[in-house]
Amino acid sequence: MGRRRKGLSFYHKKKKISAVLIREIFSWITGIFLAVFLAFALTYFVGLRTNVIGVSMEPGLTNGQGILVNRFAYRLASPKEGDVIVFLPNGNQNAYYYVKRVVAVPGQTVWIDNGILYVDGKPYAEEITDLIVSAGIAENEIKLESDEYFVMGDNVNSSEDSRSANIGPVHKSTIIGRAWLHFGNANDGWGFVK
């Protein structure tokens, strides 16, 4: 009496999906969605990835090296002397992004004489260690307008920059943003752009 039959049984107890499990799954889905949305928003509105073209920013940044650009930085503030900026020359949407250092800001005067850059009549000592071979348009003193920036590459004798007549002083409206992080290259790892 009361003996159970041994063998296969096709009766299974139904598992109940608990409210805790549903909340956990919903929490994961919401977290993933928010992470993807924030990554997209930050990249689209604030950041941009591009590469350095040429040797004009060596030794700090090398040809082909990837950089991240903060596109939001100059919506609240203006570029300052020493910033490495990314811009489109003359706003040309078909040109590649130029990466150069700001050496003079609006209201300042720029002049190159005997291979030395003068800003407001004083020799510019930051980052430029070589004598400048070509003064370009800066052989005559240039007074920067209210929205103009004079930019140069750190490797001054291998740089197409504000000294070139086809580029000249850079207007704020053509500046994409500030270069802030560089990817690794053969000599250096990831780091902040100095």
mmCIF file of C-alpha atoms in Angstrom:
data_model
loop_
_atom_site.group_PDB
_atom_site.id
_atom_site.type_symbol
_atom_site.label_atom_id
_atom_site.label_comp_id
_atom_site.label_asym_id
_atom_site.label_seq_id
_atom_site.Cartn_x
_atom_site.Cartn_y
_atom_site.Cartn_z
ATOM 1 C CA MET A 1 0.000 0.000 0.000
ATOM 2 C CA GLY A 2 1.191 3.465 -0.515
ATOM 3 C CA ARG A 3 4.156 2.421 -2.561
ATOM 4 C CA ARG A 4 5.218 4.855 -5.241
ATOM 5 C CA ARG A 5 6.039 3.647 -8.626
ATOM 6 C CA LYS A 6 9.537 4.140 -9.729
ATOM 7 C CA GLY A 7 10.170 5.417 -13.207
ATOM 8 C CA LEU A 8 9.768 8.500 -15.239
ATOM 9 C CA SER A 9 7.534 11.242 -14.094
ATOM 10 C CA PHE A 10 6.438 14.013 -16.443
ATOM 11 C CA TYR A 11 4.947 16.104 -13.763
ATOM 12 C CA HIS A 12 7.104 19.103 -12.847
ATOM 13 C CA LYS A 13 6.343 21.693 -10.330
ATOM 14 C CA LYS A 14 6.009 25.067 -12.055
ATOM 15 C CA LYS A 15 8.637 27.562 -10.997
ATOM 16 C CA LYS A 16 7.304 30.906 -10.018
ATOM 17 C CA ILE A 17 9.068 34.056 -11.225
ATOM 18 C CA SER A 18 9.421 36.157 -8.164
ATOM 19 C CA ALA A 19 9.014 39.904 -8.015
ATOM 20 C CA VAL A 20 12.607 40.158 -6.795
ATOM 21 C CA LEU A 21 13.898 38.425 -9.940
ATOM 22 C CA ILE A 22 11.804 40.682 -12.183
ATOM 23 C CA ARG A 23 13.139 43.792 -10.435
ATOM 24 C CA GLU A 24 16.720 42.508 -10.796
ATOM 25 C CA ILE A 25 16.299 41.869 -14.548
ATOM 26 C CA PHE A 26 14.655 45.267 -15.045
ATOM 27 C CA SER A 27 17.463 46.915 -13.065
ATOM 28 C CA TRP A 28 20.111 45.327 -15.321
ATOM 29 C CA ILE A 29 18.288 46.307 -18.529
ATOM 30 C CA THR A 30 17.844 49.885 -17.287
ATOM 31 C CA GLY A 31 21.532 50.127 -16.274
ATOM 32 C CA ILE A 32 22.738 48.873 -19.652
ATOM 33 C CA PHE A 33 20.412 51.243 -21.510
ATOM 34 C CA LEU A 34 21.582 54.235 -19.434
ATOM 35 C CA ALA A 35 25.263 53.347 -19.936
ATOM 36 C CA VAL A 36 24.820 53.128 -23.725
ATOM 37 C CA PHE A 37 22.826 56.374 -23.808
ATOM 38 C CA LEU A 38 25.397 58.259 -21.695
ATOM 39 C CA ALA A 39 28.289 56.968 -23.810
ATOM 40 C CA PHE A 40 26.520 58.107 -26.977
ATOM 41 C CA ALA A 41 25.576 61.507 -25.504
ATOM 42 C CA LEU A 42 29.080 62.179 -24.181
ATOM 43 C CA THR A 43 30.692 61.231 -27.477
ATOM 44 C CA TYR A 44 28.230 63.219 -29.575
ATOM 45 C CA PHE A 45 27.914 66.380 -27.493
ATOM 46 C CA VAL A 46 31.207 66.568 -25.615
ATOM 47 C CA GLY A 47 33.826 64.311 -27.141
ATOM 48 C CA LEU A 48 35.366 63.550 -30.498
ATOM 49 C CA ARG A 49 38.080 61.129 -31.516
ATOM 50 C CA THR A 50 40.525 62.090 -34.258
ATOM 51 C CA ASN A 51 44.131 61.491 -35.296
ATOM 52 C CA VAL A 52 47.103 63.810 -35.492
ATOM 53 C CA ILE A 53 48.126 64.324 -39.121
ATOM 54 C CA GLY A 54 51.810 65.046 -39.738
ATOM 55 C CA VAL A 55 54.778 65.755 -37.484
ATOM 56 C CA SER A 56 53.952 69.350 -36.519
ATOM 57 C CA MET A 57 53.208 68.510 -32.866
ATOM 58 C CA GLU A 58 56.215 66.281 -32.208
ATOM 59 C CA PRO A 59 57.644 65.261 -29.852
ATOM 60 C CA GLY A 60 54.459 65.431 -27.732
ATOM 61 C CA LEU A 61 52.019 64.119 -30.347
ATOM 62 C CA THR A 62 53.100 61.966 -33.275
ATOM 63 C CA ASN A 63 51.787 61.365 -36.779
ATOM 64 C CA GLY A 64 48.740 59.095 -36.730
ATOM 65 C CA GLN A 65 48.367 59.199 -32.957
ATOM 66 C CA GLY A 66 44.769 59.165 -31.767
ATOM 67 C CA ILE A 67 43.466 61.928 -29.513
ATOM 68 C CA LEU A 68 40.204 62.686 -27.758
ATOM 69 C CA VAL A 69 38.815 66.187 -28.122
ATOM 70 C CA ASN A 70 36.642 67.950 -25.549
ATOM 71 C CA ARG A 71 34.094 69.766 -27.745
ATOM 72 C CA PHE A 72 32.288 71.290 -24.778
ATOM 73 C CA ALA A 73 35.278 73.080 -23.185
ATOM 74 C CA TYR A 74 35.077 76.250 -25.262
ATOM 75 C CA ARG A 75 31.322 76.691 -25.030
ATOM 76 C CA LEU A 76 31.787 77.938 -21.474
ATOM 77 C CA ALA A 77 35.277 79.433 -21.723
ATOM 78 C CA SER A 78 37.728 80.611 -24.354
ATOM 79 C CA PRO A 79 41.001 78.971 -25.378
ATOM 80 C CA LYS A 80 43.993 80.229 -23.447
ATOM 81 C CA GLU A 81 47.683 80.417 -24.208
ATOM 82 C CA GLY A 82 49.255 76.967 -24.164
ATOM 83 C CA ASP A 83 46.053 75.033 -24.963
ATOM 84 C CA VAL A 84 46.297 72.424 -27.711
ATOM 85 C CA ILE A 85 43.242 72.949 -29.885
ATOM 86 C CA VAL A 86 41.610 71.118 -32.772
ATOM 87 C CA PHE A 87 40.156 73.246 -35.566
ATOM 88 C CA LEU A 88 39.083 73.273 -39.199
ATOM 89 C CA PRO A 89 41.200 75.777 -41.147
ATOM 90 C CA ASN A 90 38.932 78.629 -42.228
ATOM 91 C CA GLY A 91 35.951 76.461 -41.245
ATOM 92 C CA ASN A 92 36.479 74.189 -44.268
ATOM 93 C CA GLN A 93 34.299 71.153 -43.513
ATOM 94 C CA ASN A 94 36.189 69.104 -46.133
ATOM 95 C CA ALA A 95 39.599 69.608 -44.506
ATOM 96 C CA TYR A 96 41.090 67.308 -41.902
ATOM 97 C CA TYR A 97 41.273 68.493 -38.313
ATOM 98 C CA TYR A 98 44.367 70.547 -37.478
ATOM 99 C CA VAL A 99 45.958 70.096 -34.044
ATOM 100 C CA LYS A 100 48.037 73.095 -32.879
ATOM 101 C CA ARG A 101 49.015 75.026 -29.751
ATOM 102 C CA VAL A 102 47.599 78.478 -28.953
ATOM 103 C CA VAL A 103 50.489 80.939 -28.613
ATOM 104 C CA ALA A 104 48.473 84.183 -28.574
ATOM 105 C CA VAL A 105 44.888 85.104 -27.727
ATOM 106 C CA PRO A 106 42.533 87.932 -28.790
ATOM 107 C CA GLY A 107 43.906 91.421 -28.261
ATOM 108 C CA GLN A 108 47.554 90.351 -28.258
ATOM 109 C CA THR A 109 50.148 91.178 -30.905
ATOM 110 C CA VAL A 110 52.333 88.585 -32.611
ATOM 111 C CA TRP A 111 55.590 89.093 -34.485
ATOM 112 C CA ILE A 112 58.450 86.804 -35.528
ATOM 113 C CA ASP A 113 61.880 88.400 -35.857
ATOM 114 C CA ASN A 114 65.241 86.650 -36.321
ATOM 115 C CA GLY A 115 63.661 83.263 -35.603
ATOM 116 C CA ILE A 116 62.050 84.326 -32.324
ATOM 117 C CA LEU A 117 58.310 84.618 -31.670
ATOM 118 C CA TYR A 118 57.286 87.774 -29.813
ATOM 119 C CA VAL A 119 53.895 88.047 -28.117
ATOM 120 C CA ASP A 120 53.072 91.554 -26.913
ATOM 121 C CA GLY A 121 56.706 92.495 -27.512
ATOM 122 C CA LYS A 122 58.137 89.762 -25.241
ATOM 123 C CA PRO A 123 59.862 86.564 -26.419
ATOM 124 C CA TYR A 124 57.582 83.537 -26.203
ATOM 125 C CA ALA A 125 59.471 80.890 -24.241
ATOM 126 C CA GLU A 126 56.892 78.103 -23.894
ATOM 127 C CA GLU A 127 57.335 74.888 -25.921
ATOM 128 C CA ILE A 128 59.233 76.556 -28.796
ATOM 129 C CA THR A 129 62.918 75.724 -28.438
ATOM 130 C CA ASP A 130 64.077 75.986 -32.059
ATOM 131 C CA LEU A 131 64.686 79.155 -34.032
ATOM 132 C CA ILE A 132 61.786 79.677 -36.406
ATOM 133 C CA VAL A 133 63.011 79.450 -40.000
ATOM 134 C CA SER A 134 59.903 80.905 -41.670
ATOM 135 C CA ALA A 135 58.005 83.817 -40.144
ATOM 136 C CA GLY A 136 55.322 83.721 -42.833
ATOM 137 C CA ILE A 137 52.687 86.415 -42.347
ATOM 138 C CA ALA A 138 54.070 87.101 -38.851
ATOM 139 C CA GLU A 139 57.143 88.835 -40.301
ATOM 140 C CA ASN A 140 55.010 91.934 -39.751
ATOM 141 C CA GLU A 141 53.291 92.535 -36.439
ATOM 142 C CA ILE A 142 49.764 91.093 -36.272
ATOM 143 C CA LYS A 143 47.152 92.399 -33.836
ATOM 144 C CA LEU A 144 44.601 89.664 -33.076
ATOM 145 C CA GLU A 145 40.919 90.602 -33.289
ATOM 146 C CA SER A 146 38.352 89.788 -30.586
ATOM 147 C CA ASP A 147 37.754 86.223 -31.811
ATOM 148 C CA GLU A 148 41.174 85.338 -33.275
ATOM 149 C CA TYR A 149 43.878 82.993 -31.963
ATOM 150 C CA PHE A 150 47.412 82.564 -33.248
ATOM 151 C CA VAL A 151 48.394 78.890 -33.267
ATOM 152 C CA MET A 152 51.615 77.042 -34.045
ATOM 153 C CA GLY A 153 52.871 73.484 -34.006
ATOM 154 C CA ASP A 154 55.386 72.491 -31.325
ATOM 155 C CA ASN A 155 57.693 71.339 -34.151
ATOM 156 C CA VAL A 156 57.662 74.878 -35.576
ATOM 157 C CA ASN A 157 59.792 74.230 -38.633
ATOM 158 C CA SER A 158 57.546 71.381 -39.840
ATOM 159 C CA SER A 159 54.176 72.978 -39.206
ATOM 160 C CA GLU A 160 51.518 74.599 -41.347
ATOM 161 C CA ASP A 161 49.853 76.964 -38.909
ATOM 162 C CA SER A 162 48.807 80.601 -38.374
ATOM 163 C CA ARG A 163 52.002 81.777 -40.084
ATOM 164 C CA SER A 164 50.639 80.405 -43.376
ATOM 165 C CA ALA A 165 48.581 82.872 -45.405
ATOM 166 C CA ASN A 166 46.019 80.160 -46.246
ATOM 167 C CA ILE A 167 45.337 79.553 -42.530
ATOM 168 C CA GLY A 168 46.198 82.769 -40.673
ATOM 169 C CA PRO A 169 44.772 83.518 -37.246
ATOM 170 C CA VAL A 170 42.146 80.952 -36.221
ATOM 171 C CA HIS A 171 38.609 82.224 -35.568
ATOM 172 C CA LYS A 172 36.855 80.855 -32.490
ATOM 173 C CA SER A 173 33.935 79.668 -34.617
ATOM 174 C CA THR A 174 36.245 77.211 -36.443
ATOM 175 C CA ILE A 175 37.625 75.655 -33.239
ATOM 176 C CA ILE A 176 36.197 72.183 -32.628
ATOM 177 C CA GLY A 177 37.546 71.808 -29.093
ATOM 178 C CA ARG A 178 40.499 71.166 -26.831
ATOM 179 C CA ALA A 179 42.711 68.100 -27.232
ATOM 180 C CA TRP A 180 42.765 66.536 -23.775
ATOM 181 C CA LEU A 181 43.750 62.851 -24.005
ATOM 182 C CA HIS A 182 46.136 61.029 -26.323
ATOM 183 C CA PHE A 183 46.309 57.333 -27.068
ATOM 184 C CA GLY A 184 49.552 55.440 -26.850
ATOM 185 C CA ASN A 185 52.203 55.423 -29.560
ATOM 186 C CA ALA A 186 55.550 53.660 -30.042
ATOM 187 C CA ASN A 187 57.254 55.862 -27.427
ATOM 188 C CA ASP A 188 54.544 56.717 -24.928
ATOM 189 C CA GLY A 189 51.358 55.327 -23.403
ATOM 190 C CA TRP A 190 47.981 56.940 -22.886
ATOM 191 C CA GLY A 191 47.943 60.316 -21.144
ATOM 192 C CA PHE A 192 46.704 63.868 -20.986
ATOM 193 C CA VAL A 193 47.777 66.274 -23.732
ATOM 194 C CA LYS A 194 50.236 68.778 -22.304
#
